[in-house]
Coordinates of C-alpha atoms and ligand atoms in Angstrom, one line a residue:
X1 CA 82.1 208.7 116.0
X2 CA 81.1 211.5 118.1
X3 CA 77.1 212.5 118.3
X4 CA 75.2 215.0 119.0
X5 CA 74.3 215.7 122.6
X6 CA 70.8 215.5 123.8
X7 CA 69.7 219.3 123.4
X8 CA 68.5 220.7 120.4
X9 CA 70.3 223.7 120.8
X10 CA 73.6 222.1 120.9
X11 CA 73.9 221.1 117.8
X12 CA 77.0 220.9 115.8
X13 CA 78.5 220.3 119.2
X14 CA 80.3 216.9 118.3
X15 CA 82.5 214.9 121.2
X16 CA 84.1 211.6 121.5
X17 CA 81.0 208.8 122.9
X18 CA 82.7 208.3 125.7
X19 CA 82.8 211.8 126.9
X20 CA 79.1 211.5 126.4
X21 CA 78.0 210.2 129.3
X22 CA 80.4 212.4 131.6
X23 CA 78.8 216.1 129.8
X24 CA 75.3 214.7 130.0
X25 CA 75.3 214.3 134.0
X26 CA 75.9 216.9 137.1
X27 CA 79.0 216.1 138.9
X28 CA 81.0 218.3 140.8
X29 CA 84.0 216.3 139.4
X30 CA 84.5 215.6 135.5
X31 CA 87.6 215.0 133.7
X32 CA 89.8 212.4 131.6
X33 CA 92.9 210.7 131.8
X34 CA 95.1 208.8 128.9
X35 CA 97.1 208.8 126.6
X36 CA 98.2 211.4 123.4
X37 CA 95.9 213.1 121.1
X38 CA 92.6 211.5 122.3
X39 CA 90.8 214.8 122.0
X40 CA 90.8 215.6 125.9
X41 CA 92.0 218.6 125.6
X42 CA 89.6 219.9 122.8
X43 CA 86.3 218.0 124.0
X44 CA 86.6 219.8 127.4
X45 CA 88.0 223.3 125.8
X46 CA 84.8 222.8 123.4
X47 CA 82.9 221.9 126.4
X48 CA 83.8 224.9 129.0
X49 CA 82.3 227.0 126.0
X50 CA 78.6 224.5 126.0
X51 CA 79.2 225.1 129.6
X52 CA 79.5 229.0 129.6
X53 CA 76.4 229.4 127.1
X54 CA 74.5 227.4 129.3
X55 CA 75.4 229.2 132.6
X56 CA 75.1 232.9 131.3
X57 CA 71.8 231.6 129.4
X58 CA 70.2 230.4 132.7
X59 CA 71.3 233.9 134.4
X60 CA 74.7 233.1 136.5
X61 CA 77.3 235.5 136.4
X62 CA 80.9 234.8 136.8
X63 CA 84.6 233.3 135.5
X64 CA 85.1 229.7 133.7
X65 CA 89.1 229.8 135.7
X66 CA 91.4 227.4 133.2
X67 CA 94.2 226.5 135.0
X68 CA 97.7 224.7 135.3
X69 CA 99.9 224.2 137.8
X70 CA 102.4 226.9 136.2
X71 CA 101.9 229.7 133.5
X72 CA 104.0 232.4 132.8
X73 CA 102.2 234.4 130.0
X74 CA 99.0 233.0 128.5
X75 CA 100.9 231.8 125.9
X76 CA 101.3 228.7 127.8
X77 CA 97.1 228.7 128.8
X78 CA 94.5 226.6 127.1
X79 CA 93.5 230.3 125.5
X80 CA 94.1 229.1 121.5
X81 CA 92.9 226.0 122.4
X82 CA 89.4 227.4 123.2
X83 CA 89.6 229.8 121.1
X84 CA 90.1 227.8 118.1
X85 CA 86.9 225.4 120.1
X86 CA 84.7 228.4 119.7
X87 CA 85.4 229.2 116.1
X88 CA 84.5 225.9 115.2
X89 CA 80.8 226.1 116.2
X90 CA 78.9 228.9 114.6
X91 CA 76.4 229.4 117.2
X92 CA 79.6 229.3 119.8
X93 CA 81.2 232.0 117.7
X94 CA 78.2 234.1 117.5
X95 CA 77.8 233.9 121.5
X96 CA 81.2 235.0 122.3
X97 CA 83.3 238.3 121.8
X98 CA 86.8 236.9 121.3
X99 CA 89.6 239.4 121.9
X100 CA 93.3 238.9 121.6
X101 CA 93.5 238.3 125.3
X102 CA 90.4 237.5 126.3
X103 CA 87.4 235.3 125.5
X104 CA 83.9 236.6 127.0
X105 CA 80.2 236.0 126.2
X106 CA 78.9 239.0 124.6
X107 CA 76.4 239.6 127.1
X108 CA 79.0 240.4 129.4
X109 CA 77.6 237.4 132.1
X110 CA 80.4 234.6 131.3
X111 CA 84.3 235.6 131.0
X112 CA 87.5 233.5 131.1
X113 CA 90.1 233.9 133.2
X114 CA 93.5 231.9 132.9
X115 CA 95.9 231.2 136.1
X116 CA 98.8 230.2 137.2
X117 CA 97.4 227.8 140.0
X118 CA 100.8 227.7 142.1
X119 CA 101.8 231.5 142.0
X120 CA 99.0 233.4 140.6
X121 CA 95.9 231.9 142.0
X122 CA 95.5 234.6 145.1
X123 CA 95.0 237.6 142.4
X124 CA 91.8 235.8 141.1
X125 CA 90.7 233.8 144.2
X126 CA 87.7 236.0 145.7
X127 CA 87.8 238.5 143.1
X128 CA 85.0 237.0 141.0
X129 CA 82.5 233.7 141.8
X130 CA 84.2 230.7 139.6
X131 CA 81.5 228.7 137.9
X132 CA 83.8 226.2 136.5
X133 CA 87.2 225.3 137.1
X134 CA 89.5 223.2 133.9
X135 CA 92.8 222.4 134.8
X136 CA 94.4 220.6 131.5
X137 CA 98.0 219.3 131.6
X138 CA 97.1 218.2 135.2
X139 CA 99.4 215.6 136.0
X140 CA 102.0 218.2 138.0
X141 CA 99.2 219.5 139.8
X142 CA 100.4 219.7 143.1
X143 CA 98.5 218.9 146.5
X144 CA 99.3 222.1 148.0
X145 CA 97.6 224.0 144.5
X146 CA 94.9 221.3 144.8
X147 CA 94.5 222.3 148.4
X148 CA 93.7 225.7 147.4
X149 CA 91.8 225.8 144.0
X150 CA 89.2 223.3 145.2
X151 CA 87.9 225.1 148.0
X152 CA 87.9 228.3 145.8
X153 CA 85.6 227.0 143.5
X154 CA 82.5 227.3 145.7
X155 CA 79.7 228.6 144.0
X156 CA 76.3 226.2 144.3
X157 CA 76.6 223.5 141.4
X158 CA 79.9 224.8 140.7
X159 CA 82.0 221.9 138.6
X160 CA 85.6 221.5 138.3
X161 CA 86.9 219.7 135.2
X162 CA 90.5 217.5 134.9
X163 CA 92.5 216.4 132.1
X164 CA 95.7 214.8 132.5
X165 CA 98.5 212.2 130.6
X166 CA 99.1 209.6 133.7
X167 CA 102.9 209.9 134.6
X168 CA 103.4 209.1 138.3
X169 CA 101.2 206.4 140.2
X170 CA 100.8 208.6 143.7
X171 CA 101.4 211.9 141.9
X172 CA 98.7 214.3 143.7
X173 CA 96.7 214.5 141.1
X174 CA 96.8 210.3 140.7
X175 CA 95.6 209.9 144.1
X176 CA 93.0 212.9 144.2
X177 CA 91.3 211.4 140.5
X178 CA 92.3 208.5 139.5
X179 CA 92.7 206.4 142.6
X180 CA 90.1 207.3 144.4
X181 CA 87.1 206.7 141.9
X182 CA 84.7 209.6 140.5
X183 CA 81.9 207.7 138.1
X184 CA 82.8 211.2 135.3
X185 CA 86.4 211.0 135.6
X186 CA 87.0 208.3 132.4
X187 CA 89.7 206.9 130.5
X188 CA 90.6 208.1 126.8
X189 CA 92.9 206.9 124.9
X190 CA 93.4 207.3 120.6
X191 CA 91.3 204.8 119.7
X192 CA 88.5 206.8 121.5
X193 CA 89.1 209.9 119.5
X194 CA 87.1 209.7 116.4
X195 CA 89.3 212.5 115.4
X196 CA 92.4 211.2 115.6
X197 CA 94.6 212.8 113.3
X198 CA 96.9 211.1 110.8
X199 CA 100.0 213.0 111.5
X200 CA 99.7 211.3 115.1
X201 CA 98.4 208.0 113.8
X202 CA 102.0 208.5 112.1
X203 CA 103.7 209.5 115.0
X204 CA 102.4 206.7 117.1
X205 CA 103.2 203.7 114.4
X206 CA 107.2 205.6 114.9
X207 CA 106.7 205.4 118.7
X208 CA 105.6 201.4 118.5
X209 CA 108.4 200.8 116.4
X210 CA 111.2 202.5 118.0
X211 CA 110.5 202.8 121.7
X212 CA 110.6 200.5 124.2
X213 CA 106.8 198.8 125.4
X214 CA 107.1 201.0 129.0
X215 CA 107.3 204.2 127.1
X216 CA 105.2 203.6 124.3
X217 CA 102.4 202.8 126.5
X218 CA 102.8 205.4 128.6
X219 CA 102.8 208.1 125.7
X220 CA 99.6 206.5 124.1
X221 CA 97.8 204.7 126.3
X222 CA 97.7 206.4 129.9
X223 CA 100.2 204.2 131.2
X224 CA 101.7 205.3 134.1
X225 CA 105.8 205.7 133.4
X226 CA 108.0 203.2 134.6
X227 CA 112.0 204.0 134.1
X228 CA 113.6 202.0 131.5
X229 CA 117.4 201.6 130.3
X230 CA 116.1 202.7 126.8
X231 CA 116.0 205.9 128.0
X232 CA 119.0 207.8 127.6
X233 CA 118.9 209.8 130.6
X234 CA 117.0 207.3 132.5
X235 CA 118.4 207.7 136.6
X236 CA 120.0 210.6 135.7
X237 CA 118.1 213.5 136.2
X238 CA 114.8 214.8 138.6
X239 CA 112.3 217.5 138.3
X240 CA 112.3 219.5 141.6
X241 CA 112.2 223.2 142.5
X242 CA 115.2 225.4 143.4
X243 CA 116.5 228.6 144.0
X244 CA 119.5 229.6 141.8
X245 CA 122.6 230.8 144.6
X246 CA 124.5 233.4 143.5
X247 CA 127.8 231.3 143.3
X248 CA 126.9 229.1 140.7
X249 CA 128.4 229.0 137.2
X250 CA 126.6 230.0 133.9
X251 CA 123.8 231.1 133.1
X252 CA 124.5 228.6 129.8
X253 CA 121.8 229.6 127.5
X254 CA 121.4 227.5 124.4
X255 CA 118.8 227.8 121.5
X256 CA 117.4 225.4 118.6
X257 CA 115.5 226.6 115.7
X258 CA 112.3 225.0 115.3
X259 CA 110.6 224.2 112.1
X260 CA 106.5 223.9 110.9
X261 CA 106.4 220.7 113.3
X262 CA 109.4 221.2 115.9
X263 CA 109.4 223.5 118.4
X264 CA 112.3 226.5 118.8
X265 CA 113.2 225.9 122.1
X266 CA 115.8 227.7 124.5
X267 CA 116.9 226.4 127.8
X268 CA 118.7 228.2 130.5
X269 CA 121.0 226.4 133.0
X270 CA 123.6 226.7 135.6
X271 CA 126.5 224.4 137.3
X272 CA 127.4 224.1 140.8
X273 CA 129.1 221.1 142.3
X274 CA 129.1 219.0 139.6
X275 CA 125.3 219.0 139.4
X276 CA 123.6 220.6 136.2
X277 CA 120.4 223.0 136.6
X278 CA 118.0 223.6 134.2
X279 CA 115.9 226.8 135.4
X280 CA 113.8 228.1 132.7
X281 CA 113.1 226.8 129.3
X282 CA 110.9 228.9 126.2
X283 CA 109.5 226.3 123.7
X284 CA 107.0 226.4 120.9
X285 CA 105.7 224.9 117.8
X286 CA 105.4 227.2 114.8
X287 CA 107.4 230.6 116.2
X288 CA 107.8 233.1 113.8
X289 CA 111.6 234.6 113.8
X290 CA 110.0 238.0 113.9
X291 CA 107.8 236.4 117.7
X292 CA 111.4 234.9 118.6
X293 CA 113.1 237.3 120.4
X294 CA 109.6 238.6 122.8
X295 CA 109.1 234.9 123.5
X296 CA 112.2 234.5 124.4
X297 CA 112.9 237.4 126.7
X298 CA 109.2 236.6 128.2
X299 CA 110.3 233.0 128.8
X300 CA 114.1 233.5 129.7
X301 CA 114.1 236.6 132.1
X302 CA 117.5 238.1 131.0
X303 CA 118.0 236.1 128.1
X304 CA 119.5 239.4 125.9
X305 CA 121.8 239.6 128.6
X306 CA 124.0 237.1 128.3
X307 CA 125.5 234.9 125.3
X308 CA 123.4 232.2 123.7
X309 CA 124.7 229.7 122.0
X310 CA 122.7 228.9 119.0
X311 CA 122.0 226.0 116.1
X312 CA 124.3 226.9 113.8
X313 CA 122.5 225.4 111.1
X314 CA 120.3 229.0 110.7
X315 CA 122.8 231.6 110.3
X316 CA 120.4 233.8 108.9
X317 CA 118.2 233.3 112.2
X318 CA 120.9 234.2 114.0
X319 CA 122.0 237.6 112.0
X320 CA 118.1 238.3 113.1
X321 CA 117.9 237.7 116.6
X322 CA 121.6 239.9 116.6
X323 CA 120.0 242.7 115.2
X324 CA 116.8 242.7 117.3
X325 CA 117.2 241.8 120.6
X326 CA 119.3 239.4 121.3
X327 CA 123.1 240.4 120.7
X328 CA 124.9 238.1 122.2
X329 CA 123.9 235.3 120.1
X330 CA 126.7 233.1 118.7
X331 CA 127.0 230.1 116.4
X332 CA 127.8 227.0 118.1
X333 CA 130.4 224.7 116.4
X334 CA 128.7 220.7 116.3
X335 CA 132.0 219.0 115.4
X336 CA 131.5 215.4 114.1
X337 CA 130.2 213.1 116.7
X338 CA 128.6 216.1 118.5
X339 CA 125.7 214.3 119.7
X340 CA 127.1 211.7 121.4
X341 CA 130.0 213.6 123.1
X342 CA 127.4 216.0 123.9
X343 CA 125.3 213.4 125.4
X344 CA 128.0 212.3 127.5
X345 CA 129.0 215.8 128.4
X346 CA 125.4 215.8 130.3
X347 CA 125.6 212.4 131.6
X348 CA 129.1 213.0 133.2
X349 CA 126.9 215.7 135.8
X350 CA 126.1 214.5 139.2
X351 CA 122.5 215.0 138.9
X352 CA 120.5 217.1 136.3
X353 CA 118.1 219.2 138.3
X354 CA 114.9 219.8 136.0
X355 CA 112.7 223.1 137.4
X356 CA 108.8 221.7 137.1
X357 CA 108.2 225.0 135.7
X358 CA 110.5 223.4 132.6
X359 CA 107.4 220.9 131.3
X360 CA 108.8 220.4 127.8
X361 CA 112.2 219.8 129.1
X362 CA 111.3 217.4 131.4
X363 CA 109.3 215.6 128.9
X364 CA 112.2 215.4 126.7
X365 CA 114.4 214.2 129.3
X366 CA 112.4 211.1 129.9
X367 CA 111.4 210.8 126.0
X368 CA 115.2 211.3 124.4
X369 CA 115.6 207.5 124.0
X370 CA 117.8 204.7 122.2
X371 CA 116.2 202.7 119.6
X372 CA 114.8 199.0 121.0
X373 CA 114.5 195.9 119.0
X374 CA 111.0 195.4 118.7
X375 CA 110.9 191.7 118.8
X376 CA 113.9 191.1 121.4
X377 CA 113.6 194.0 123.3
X378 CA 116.8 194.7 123.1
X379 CA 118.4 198.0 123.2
X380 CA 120.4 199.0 120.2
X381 CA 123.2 201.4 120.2
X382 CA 120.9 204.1 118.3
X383 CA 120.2 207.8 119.3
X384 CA 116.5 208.0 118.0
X385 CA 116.7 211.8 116.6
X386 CA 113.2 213.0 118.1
X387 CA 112.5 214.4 121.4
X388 CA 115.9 216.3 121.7
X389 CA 115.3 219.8 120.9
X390 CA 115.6 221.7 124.1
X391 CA 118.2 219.1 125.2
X392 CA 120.3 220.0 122.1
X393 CA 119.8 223.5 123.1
X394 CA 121.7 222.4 126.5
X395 CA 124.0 220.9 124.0
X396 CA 124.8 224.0 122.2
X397 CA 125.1 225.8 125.6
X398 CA 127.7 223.8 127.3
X399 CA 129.7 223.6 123.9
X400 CA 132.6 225.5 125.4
X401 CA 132.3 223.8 129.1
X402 CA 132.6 220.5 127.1
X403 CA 135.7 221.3 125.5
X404 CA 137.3 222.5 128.9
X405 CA 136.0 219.1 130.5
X406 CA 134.3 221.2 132.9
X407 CA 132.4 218.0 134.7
X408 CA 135.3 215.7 134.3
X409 CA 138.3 218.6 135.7
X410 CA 137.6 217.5 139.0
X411 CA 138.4 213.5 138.6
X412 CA 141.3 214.4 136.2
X413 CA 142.9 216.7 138.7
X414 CA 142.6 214.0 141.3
X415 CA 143.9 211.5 139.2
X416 CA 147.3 214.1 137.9
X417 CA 148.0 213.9 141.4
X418 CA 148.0 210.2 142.0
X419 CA 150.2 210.1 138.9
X420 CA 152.7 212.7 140.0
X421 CA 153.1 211.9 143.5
Ligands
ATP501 N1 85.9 217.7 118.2 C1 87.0 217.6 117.4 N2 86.9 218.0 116.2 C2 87.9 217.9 115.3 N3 89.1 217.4 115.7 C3 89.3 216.9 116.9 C4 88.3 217.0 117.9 N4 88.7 216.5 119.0 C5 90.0 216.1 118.8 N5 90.3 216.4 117.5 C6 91.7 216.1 116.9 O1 92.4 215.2 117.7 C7 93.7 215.8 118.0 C8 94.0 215.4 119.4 O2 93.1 216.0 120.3 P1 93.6 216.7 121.7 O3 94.7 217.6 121.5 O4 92.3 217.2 122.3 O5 94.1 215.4 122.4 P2 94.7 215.3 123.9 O6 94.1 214.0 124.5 O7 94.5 216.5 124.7 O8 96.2 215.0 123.6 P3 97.5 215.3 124.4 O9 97.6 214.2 125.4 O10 98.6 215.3 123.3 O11 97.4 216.6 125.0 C9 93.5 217.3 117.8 O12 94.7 217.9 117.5 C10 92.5 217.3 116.6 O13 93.2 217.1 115.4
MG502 MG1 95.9 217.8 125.6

């Protein structure tokens, strides 16, 4: 169980033990790396509050920057996380002023800030002395973003704070914190949360069941991801950037309604040369309809624009969005078998080309897997219906490119002409 740390004045400031350790010393580098729901995100949200008291106590003046590699609006930031941090200690709720968008002591001295590390780190960079730097969600940290935050955080005794799920041995972020050694960059995994909830203790049994060893460690116990034939997509797609030419086909926009535990979650794509593009995705847990169509226009510039194909499971989501916002919203049809024509539909691309900006598609993409025999190993012909939403979004989207065989046109023609020669 977590304990108090040393200082009297921090009490009610409970942790995992084996963050301990890592809060009690001064390190320019702290951080922790593992796998789901071991409390690394809330320890060091809690944490860059402890931090903030501290500094504006002992006089400094400045901005704790929380960072990740991309954020469009701060609904993607650690902001509710800390928030939610703060409220949870009374003395750390009496210290800070917590506004909508913003999250300051009251004494003015300590202020937040929340970046964008690839795009938006130049508008903050010089502007105000960074006391402490937390990037969460790490892993897709790149070297260039790397390159630049680190030297920006400069101020004497300045610390900067990772968190991170392992995904790629040699990612940038790998090689920066886990490879090379730092004595206050630790391991966590759930079993050293004492807080680890039962909805993922549930979700976990599900994942040792179901999914091959490979994935299942790497989701819970900061294994690094090796590609398995369980996956469904597994060799199919990559994450890299691109810039959308004007000759390709779509957009193909696609929405699923989310419920209390799913996320709604909208993808965007295009087609050219028989390779599939995803370019911007909008995904959240718990999105009120009334939030729907703002989220979506913030996350999917020119969403209202164009037709989305929708779950047609909601029609009375739909007649909303229609009437505020979004009018080009249709039904899709889901025929019988839809999810495994649909499936094949996305296999039958060249290449799907995942935008890193796309985090939750990309995770889904690797995640979407068939069911494995637990004690064989073996992979069974079943779809296990979790970690599909945004990808039946691309589902719904490509509905009508299905039916006209869009990715398969090319080797029918050549194959009518064989015939009729
Ligand atoms: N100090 C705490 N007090 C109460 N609950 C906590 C605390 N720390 C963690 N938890 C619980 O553990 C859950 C998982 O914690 P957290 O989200 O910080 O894990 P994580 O390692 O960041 O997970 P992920 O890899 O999914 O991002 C939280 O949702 C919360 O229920
Ligand atoms: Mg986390």
């Amino acid at each position: 169980m977590g304990e108090l740390l040393n200082d009297e004045i921090y009490a009610d400031v409970v942790i995992p033990d084996k963050l301990i350790p890592v809060f009690e010393s001064k390190s320019r580098y702290k951080g922790a790396y593992g796998g789901r729901g071991s409390g690394k995100t809330r320890t060091f949200a809690l944490m860059t509050a402890v931090e903030g008291y501290r500094l504006a106590e002992a006089g400094a003046s400045g901005i704790i920057l929380c960072g990740r590699e991309f954020m469009n609006s701060l609904n993607e930031s650690s902001l509710e996380e800390i928030k939610q941090a703060i409220k949870s200690v009374s003395w750390l709720n009496d210290y800070y002023e917590i506004g909508e968008k913003y999250i300051r002591t009251k004494n003015r001295r300590v202020a937040y800030a929340f970046t964008g590390l690839r795009h938006n780190l130049d508008s903050i960079k010089g502007k105000s002395r960074i006391l402490l730097a937390w990037v969460d969600e790490a892993e897709n940290v790149s070297e260039a973003a790397w390159r630049k935050l680190l030297p920006t955080v400069r101020e004497d005794d300045s610390e900067v704070w990772i968190t991170w799920n392992p995904e790629n041995k040699g990612s940038a972020t790998d090689k920066r914190f886990r490879q090379v050694e730092h004595e206050f960059i630790v391991e966590m995994n759930h079993n050293d949360n004492p807080f680890f909830p039962d909805v993922l203790e549930q979700e976990r049994l599900n994942d040792q069941e179901n999914l091959d060893d490979a994935t299942y460690r790497w989701i819970w116990e900061g294994a690094y991801l090796e590609a398995s034939d369980a996956q469904i997509f597994n060799g199919k797609f990559v994450v890299r950037e691109f810039e959308r030419h004007p000759t390709w086909n779509g957009p193909y926009n696609g929405l699923d309604f989310g419920f209390s535990t799913d996320p709604t979650g909208a993808t965007n794509s295009w087609e050219s040369d028989g390779i599939l593009y995803i370019e911007y995705e909008a995904c959240k847990v718990g999105l009120e309809i009334d939030d729907t169509p703002d989220y979506l226009k913030d996350n999917i510039p020119g969403i209202e624009k164009y037709e989305l194909i929708a779950d047609n499971a909601r029609p009375e989501s739909i007649s909303y969005l229609k009437r505020n916002g979004i009018p080009k919203i249709k039904a899709c049809v889901k025929g019988k078998g839809s999810v495994e024509d649909g499936i094949a539909h996305l296999k039958g691309y060249k290449q799907i080309v995942i935008h890193p900006r796309c985090v939750n598609t990309a995770k889904e993409f690797r995640l979407y897997s068939y069911k494995t025999d637990r004690l064989s190993g073996e992979i069974l012909p079943e779809i296990i219906d979790k970690h599909n939403h945004l990808i039946d979004s691309l589902r719904y989207a490509h509905e009508r490119t299905m039916k006209r065989g869009a990715n398969t046109k090319r080797h029918r023609a050549t194959a009518g002409k064989r015939t009729y020669r």
